[in-house]
XYZ file of C-alpha atoms in Angstrom:
442
model
C -1.409 -37.402 48.337
C 2.019 -36.280 47.044
C 1.766 -35.026 43.446
C 5.007 -35.881 41.404
C 7.036 -32.695 40.400
C 6.498 -33.331 36.625
C 2.440 -33.308 37.252
C 2.743 -30.288 39.632
C 4.650 -28.505 36.741
C 1.893 -29.219 34.359
C -0.593 -28.054 36.562
C 1.163 -24.847 37.001
C 1.748 -24.246 33.231
C -1.711 -25.228 32.596
C -2.708 -22.337 34.951
C -0.817 -20.047 32.739
C -2.612 -21.016 29.690
C -4.630 -18.366 28.308
C -6.562 -20.116 25.817
C -10.096 -20.470 27.792
C -9.543 -16.648 28.582
C -9.114 -15.591 24.698
C -11.694 -18.026 23.267
C -14.955 -16.112 23.863
C -13.205 -13.157 22.104
C -12.091 -15.234 18.930
C -14.272 -16.754 16.280
C -14.637 -20.495 16.611
C -12.312 -20.899 13.222
C -9.562 -18.770 14.829
C -9.789 -20.983 18.010
C -9.006 -24.212 16.155
C -5.318 -23.270 15.569
C -4.831 -22.959 19.516
C -6.542 -26.441 20.322
C -4.339 -27.803 17.562
C -1.303 -26.260 19.121
C -2.176 -27.492 22.535
C -3.101 -30.895 21.120
C 0.199 -31.581 19.358
C 2.872 -29.428 21.016
C 2.054 -29.210 24.613
C 1.330 -31.683 27.394
C -0.781 -29.230 29.435
C -4.277 -31.024 29.077
C -5.585 -34.626 28.588
C -5.730 -35.408 24.745
C -9.305 -36.867 25.140
C -10.273 -33.550 26.774
C -8.802 -31.535 23.888
C -10.372 -33.799 21.276
C -13.745 -33.333 22.679
C -13.223 -29.475 22.788
C -12.476 -29.762 19.198
C -15.020 -31.954 18.134
C -17.785 -29.868 19.723
C -16.404 -26.554 18.073
C -16.291 -28.449 14.555
C -19.802 -29.545 14.934
C -20.859 -26.048 15.406
C -19.456 -25.257 12.130
C -20.089 -26.629 8.351
C -16.295 -28.221 8.515
C -18.041 -31.680 8.670
C -15.180 -33.718 7.069
C -12.930 -32.505 9.846
C -15.520 -33.111 12.246
C -15.941 -36.695 11.202
C -12.127 -37.227 11.541
C -12.059 -35.623 14.930
C -14.974 -38.304 15.861
C -13.180 -41.095 14.429
C -9.844 -40.054 16.490
C -12.075 -39.752 19.557
C -13.971 -42.885 19.258
C -12.187 -45.274 16.915
C -14.427 -48.032 17.932
C -17.810 -46.523 16.751
C -18.707 -46.628 13.227
C -19.610 -43.291 11.350
C -21.592 -40.649 12.929
C -24.946 -40.628 11.083
C -25.860 -36.976 12.417
C -22.421 -35.698 10.830
C -23.151 -37.681 7.553
C -26.545 -36.048 6.895
C -25.022 -32.670 7.843
C -22.155 -33.312 5.099
C -24.966 -33.949 2.526
C -26.769 -30.949 3.599
C -23.752 -28.747 3.378
C -22.421 -30.269 0.100
C -25.888 -29.478 -1.599
C -26.176 -25.648 -0.023
C -22.678 -25.118 -1.487
C -23.564 -26.414 -4.726
C -26.855 -24.447 -5.044
C -25.121 -21.294 -4.041
C -22.268 -21.709 -6.195
C -24.642 -22.175 -9.163
C -26.733 -19.034 -8.322
C -23.563 -16.867 -7.756
C -21.406 -18.065 -10.759
C -22.587 -15.421 -13.192
C -21.718 -12.507 -10.692
C -18.440 -14.308 -10.167
C -17.912 -14.443 -14.054
C -18.782 -10.809 -14.140
C -15.847 -10.017 -11.829
C -13.615 -11.750 -14.734
C -14.891 -9.169 -17.241
C -12.428 -6.133 -18.168
C -15.350 -3.616 -18.287
C -16.640 -4.675 -14.841
C -12.949 -4.621 -13.514
C -12.332 -1.047 -14.809
C -15.712 0.120 -13.056
C -14.588 -1.618 -9.791
C -11.101 0.273 -9.869
C -13.157 3.520 -9.310
C -14.111 2.291 -5.946
C -17.631 3.475 -6.375
C -19.926 0.508 -4.943
C -23.455 1.993 -6.436
C -21.967 2.317 -9.989
C -20.428 -1.111 -9.716
C -23.674 -2.652 -8.460
C -25.615 -1.070 -11.099
C -23.272 -1.973 -13.946
C -23.744 -5.769 -12.930
C -27.580 -5.469 -12.562
C -27.775 -3.489 -15.854
C -26.181 -6.936 -17.324
C -29.409 -8.972 -16.394
C -27.894 -10.238 -13.034
C -30.741 -9.945 -10.478
C -29.942 -8.029 -6.969
C -31.034 -11.113 -5.314
C -27.673 -12.850 -6.735
C -25.552 -10.249 -5.492
C -26.524 -10.640 -1.881
C -26.228 -14.178 -2.120
C -22.946 -13.594 -2.781
C -22.393 -12.684 1.024
C -23.844 -16.127 1.798
C -21.658 -18.083 -0.610
C -18.531 -16.261 1.060
C -19.795 -17.130 4.519
C -20.106 -20.768 3.588
C -16.864 -20.799 2.067
C -15.294 -19.685 5.269
C -17.419 -22.057 7.560
C -16.173 -25.010 5.591
C -12.622 -24.007 5.883
C -11.945 -22.868 2.279
C -10.581 -19.748 3.469
C -8.862 -18.723 0.116
C -12.015 -18.723 -1.681
C -13.997 -17.043 1.144
C -11.506 -13.948 0.896
C -12.071 -13.670 -2.792
C -15.925 -13.869 -2.371
C -16.294 -11.549 0.394
C -13.756 -9.044 -1.299
C -16.098 -8.914 -4.393
C -19.185 -8.854 -2.286
C -17.791 -5.729 -0.230
C -17.063 -3.808 -3.733
C -20.651 -4.329 -4.515
C -22.768 -3.714 -1.192
C -23.993 -0.583 -0.325
C -25.070 -1.852 3.340
C -22.532 -0.374 6.008
C -23.632 -3.230 8.319
C -22.978 -5.798 5.604
C -19.437 -3.862 4.612
C -18.334 -3.897 8.294
C -19.188 -7.636 8.831
C -17.564 -8.648 5.432
C -14.467 -6.905 6.299
C -14.238 -9.188 9.541
C -14.800 -12.146 7.420
C -12.214 -11.271 4.987
C -9.723 -10.248 8.094
C -10.292 -13.659 9.643
C -9.984 -15.647 5.992
C -6.533 -13.648 5.719
C -5.503 -14.814 9.283
C -6.461 -18.434 8.520
C -4.888 -18.295 4.834
C -1.590 -17.026 6.430
C -1.679 -14.038 4.201
C -0.232 -11.411 6.559
C 0.033 -8.624 4.289
C -3.826 -8.759 3.507
C -4.602 -9.548 7.181
C -2.855 -6.425 8.268
C -4.320 -4.264 5.603
C -7.813 -5.446 7.114
C -6.792 -5.104 10.550
C -5.940 -1.385 9.821
C -9.336 -0.871 8.057
C -11.471 -2.540 10.888
C -9.513 -0.245 13.322
C -10.397 3.107 11.272
C -14.161 1.946 10.831
C -14.161 1.505 14.888
C -12.342 4.577 15.599
C -14.248 6.558 13.444
C -17.735 5.458 14.433
C -17.867 7.974 17.541
C -21.711 7.902 17.678
C -21.837 4.188 18.300
C -22.938 3.028 21.829
C -19.586 2.801 23.970
C -20.275 -0.764 25.073
C -20.587 -1.736 21.530
C -17.282 0.301 20.683
C -15.507 -1.811 23.672
C -16.534 -4.930 22.425
C -15.447 -4.482 19.020
C -12.077 -3.106 20.313
C -11.840 -6.242 22.571
C -12.450 -8.537 19.520
C -9.779 -6.559 17.446
C -7.054 -6.935 20.245
C -7.523 -10.651 20.178
C -7.800 -11.171 16.443
C -4.871 -8.978 15.792
C -2.369 -11.140 17.965
C -2.183 -13.571 14.825
C -1.174 -10.856 12.621
C 1.022 -8.809 14.992
C 3.328 -12.035 15.879
C 3.636 -13.064 12.263
C 3.887 -9.884 10.265
C 7.287 -8.193 9.649
C 6.346 -4.935 11.297
C 3.999 -6.547 13.778
C 5.574 -6.183 17.000
C 5.896 -2.448 16.388
C 2.451 -2.184 15.667
C 1.210 -3.832 18.464
C 3.223 -1.764 20.937
C 1.869 1.184 19.491
C -1.622 0.044 19.609
C -1.740 -1.589 22.801
C 0.442 1.010 25.050
C -0.148 4.238 23.101
C -3.335 4.610 21.822
C -5.412 5.231 24.949
C -8.727 3.877 23.537
C -7.048 0.311 23.231
C -4.845 0.583 26.411
C -8.107 1.147 28.215
C -9.940 -1.759 26.495
C -6.923 -3.957 27.624
C -7.018 -2.547 31.470
C -10.769 -2.888 31.407
C -11.770 -6.133 29.691
C -8.532 -8.403 29.005
C -5.596 -7.561 31.205
C -4.185 -10.815 30.255
C -2.981 -9.167 26.929
C -0.345 -7.649 29.134
C 1.715 -10.995 28.655
C 1.763 -10.101 24.668
C 2.495 -6.417 25.085
C 5.320 -7.179 27.374
C 6.706 -10.126 25.320
C 6.570 -7.965 22.219
C 8.640 -5.174 24.061
C 11.166 -7.749 25.123
C 11.562 -9.452 21.686
C 11.592 -6.224 19.856
C 14.970 -6.244 17.546
C 15.671 -2.498 17.819
C 17.408 -1.704 21.263
C 16.638 1.797 21.464
C 13.074 1.406 20.859
C 12.887 -1.174 23.672
C 14.432 1.313 26.037
C 12.134 4.110 24.876
C 8.800 2.020 25.966
C 10.045 0.025 29.029
C 9.305 2.970 31.463
C 5.749 3.341 30.341
C 5.334 -0.855 30.242
C 6.719 -0.906 33.802
C 3.994 1.576 34.680
C 1.214 -0.194 33.033
C 2.184 -3.704 34.578
C 2.665 -2.073 38.111
C -0.937 -0.522 37.629
C -2.605 -3.861 36.597
C -0.618 -6.200 38.579
C -3.709 -6.669 41.128
C -5.713 -7.946 38.150
C -3.164 -9.892 36.232
C 0.339 -11.240 36.371
C 2.377 -14.069 34.890
C 6.126 -15.013 34.740
C 6.751 -12.599 31.907
C 5.158 -9.488 33.464
C 6.518 -10.617 36.705
C 10.143 -10.852 35.150
C 9.685 -7.143 34.305
C 8.548 -6.209 37.712
C 11.304 -8.103 39.199
C 13.691 -6.558 37.353
C 12.782 -2.883 36.926
C 10.602 -2.338 40.201
C 12.273 -4.464 42.633
C 15.701 -4.678 41.251
C 15.608 -8.372 42.477
C 18.079 -10.005 40.338
C 17.540 -13.604 41.713
C 13.926 -13.375 41.443
C 14.090 -12.032 37.864
C 16.575 -15.110 37.109
C 13.875 -17.425 38.685
C 10.957 -15.786 36.439
C 13.186 -15.990 33.424
C 13.484 -19.971 33.791
C 9.321 -19.837 34.101
C 9.102 -17.538 31.153
C 10.852 -20.231 28.983
C 8.153 -22.754 30.068
C 5.416 -20.133 29.189
C 6.845 -19.297 25.782
C 7.229 -22.980 24.647
C 3.383 -23.396 25.831
C 2.118 -20.204 24.350
C 0.602 -20.376 20.632
C 1.630 -16.724 19.700
C 4.928 -16.663 21.414
C 6.874 -19.950 20.883
C 8.176 -18.618 17.587
C 9.511 -15.744 19.652
C 11.246 -17.722 22.245
C 14.961 -16.889 21.279
C 14.672 -13.524 20.866
C 12.844 -13.218 24.008
C 15.378 -15.066 25.929
C 18.452 -13.479 24.387
C 16.792 -9.746 25.033
C 15.736 -10.847 28.435
C 19.521 -11.739 29.367
C 20.383 -8.317 27.923
C 17.965 -6.481 30.232
C 19.376 -8.252 33.319
C 22.915 -7.498 32.139
C 22.112 -3.957 31.552
C 20.416 -3.409 34.823
C 23.081 -5.292 36.823
C 25.589 -2.831 35.084
C 23.752 0.440 35.891
C 24.007 -0.717 39.827
C 27.819 -2.144 39.784
C 31.074 -0.766 38.051
C 32.891 -4.156 38.572
C 31.202 -7.092 37.941
C 32.037 -11.120 38.351
C 31.749 -13.002 35.273
C 31.049 -15.933 37.271
C 28.120 -14.166 39.096
C 26.919 -12.675 35.954
C 26.864 -16.270 34.334
C 24.734 -17.492 37.325
C 22.366 -14.352 36.902
C 22.059 -15.162 33.199
C 21.557 -19.031 33.334
C 24.741 -19.678 31.699
C 28.264 -21.036 32.228
C 31.186 -18.925 32.635
C 32.914 -19.347 29.202
C 29.710 -19.057 27.262
C 28.870 -15.800 29.451
C 32.183 -14.226 28.644
C 31.545 -15.057 25.056
C 28.246 -13.481 25.221
C 29.511 -10.234 26.879
C 32.061 -9.763 24.191
C 29.488 -10.040 21.413
C 27.340 -7.610 23.067
C 30.320 -5.143 23.365
C 30.935 -5.391 19.738
C 27.365 -5.249 18.480
C 25.641 -2.957 21.055
C 28.416 -0.509 21.654
C 28.733 -1.585 25.234
C 31.206 0.933 27.052
C 32.887 -1.765 28.858
C 36.024 -3.830 29.521
C 36.733 -7.361 30.379
C 39.540 -8.219 32.955
C 40.237 -12.025 31.957
C 42.772 -12.325 34.735
C 40.559 -11.226 37.351
C 37.307 -12.517 35.753
C 35.565 -9.338 35.890
C 33.673 -6.616 33.710
C 34.646 -3.299 34.300
C 31.794 -0.433 33.272
C 32.289 2.989 32.434
C 29.578 4.903 33.720
C 27.333 6.768 31.059
C 25.386 9.886 31.993
C 22.997 10.959 29.409
C 23.002 14.339 27.913
C 20.455 16.872 29.272
C 19.199 17.077 25.342
C 18.435 13.431 25.625
C 16.739 13.629 29.108
C 14.246 16.380 27.715
C 13.590 14.278 24.685
C 12.855 11.322 26.853
C 10.512 13.087 29.450
C 8.420 14.795 26.365
C 7.893 11.590 24.709
C 6.159 10.203 27.764
C 3.772 13.340 28.360
C 1.164 11.962 26.017
C 1.021 8.461 27.818
C 1.047 10.203 31.435
C -1.491 12.551 30.392
C -3.875 9.603 29.072
C -3.413 7.665 32.247
C -4.294 10.679 34.468
C -7.399 11.104 32.410
C -8.399 7.560 32.819
C -7.737 7.725 36.342
C -9.899 10.993 36.843
C -12.652 9.192 34.709
C -12.479 6.184 37.150
C -12.665 8.165 40.172
C -15.692 10.223 38.919
C -17.517 6.951 37.934
C -16.764 5.629 41.393
C -18.258 8.677 42.955
C -21.421 8.484 41.050
C -22.093 5.024 41.647
């Protein structure tokens, strides 16, 4: 059977989709945006299959109204789902009961005296203050249940507020950490990126300072944090810089990615390429290339292969082909679609810079072909690049060529660059030694 080209392309694109790999490390509510993106912005999967997955996941939460809508969309000829209707009544009843129980506590947080005690950051003092006003300790604990229920029904703003209030009064370390994850997810789904970034940093600090915890538990927590953090990193104004620092330069998280979830290399690579500051990109590329080479036997896709073609094999035709595939991957990736323009523009710059290092005189028509542009547009692009990136080159319009002026870095700059990579090389060497020791013991 001959499969049409369009169908073959869709099959290939579906193979590059990471939703199934990432979903086990995301809360159900965080998977919904990914499913909605696949359902309305791509053609990778059958609509019916996506709706069934959406209905199944919604049915495992308290978002009953959403589940009923999904059921009607999936089975328009069937009537109301009686099981969902019964669950709806149960959820409404539970919410009303918890709201009534916790309302006195919520009201207390509006009291100026309570707010003054809360500002001191002493959970014990705040708890004692609230209990001394006649509120039972059980009501304080039910504040946690109310926050969780608000989250589970999709009212993320209220969930974030209630969970913040509970985190101020609880003295249970387990509950504090759990509440922090709930606040983090609520901030993501409510698109409050500054709040979410602060909670991300708090969770990371809690994990990294908990050295006495079992190694497997810490690995699991870091894996979850790596996946959840993508929502923040690709939406916050400083997100790409923080992603690169965490995923590439923090050994515990770099090891987590290499051990558990090598597909995160797609997002690390995309962040490096899409980064707005040229000098920062150049500084991290060497380390990124080493990681991609090291993990290529475990994971590769057009985005990582583009870097490998360009910086390892110096295969410009291969890089050009991979760049076309990258466009497809970017358009069908929930996290990367908004960064598509920056990625493509900077990827072309990478091709141009690398090509220029090898050749002193470059044909504009040949360069246009490498960059997937026509000659006039390529010449205009090069002129803008010379103007804004301080590129030391001249254009010979009559000959249709670009003349490059060789630039040798100073000894001082070379020493600085070598020093910057020492920490990364040391952590990589230590990781390799540890793996060898483990292998020998086994």
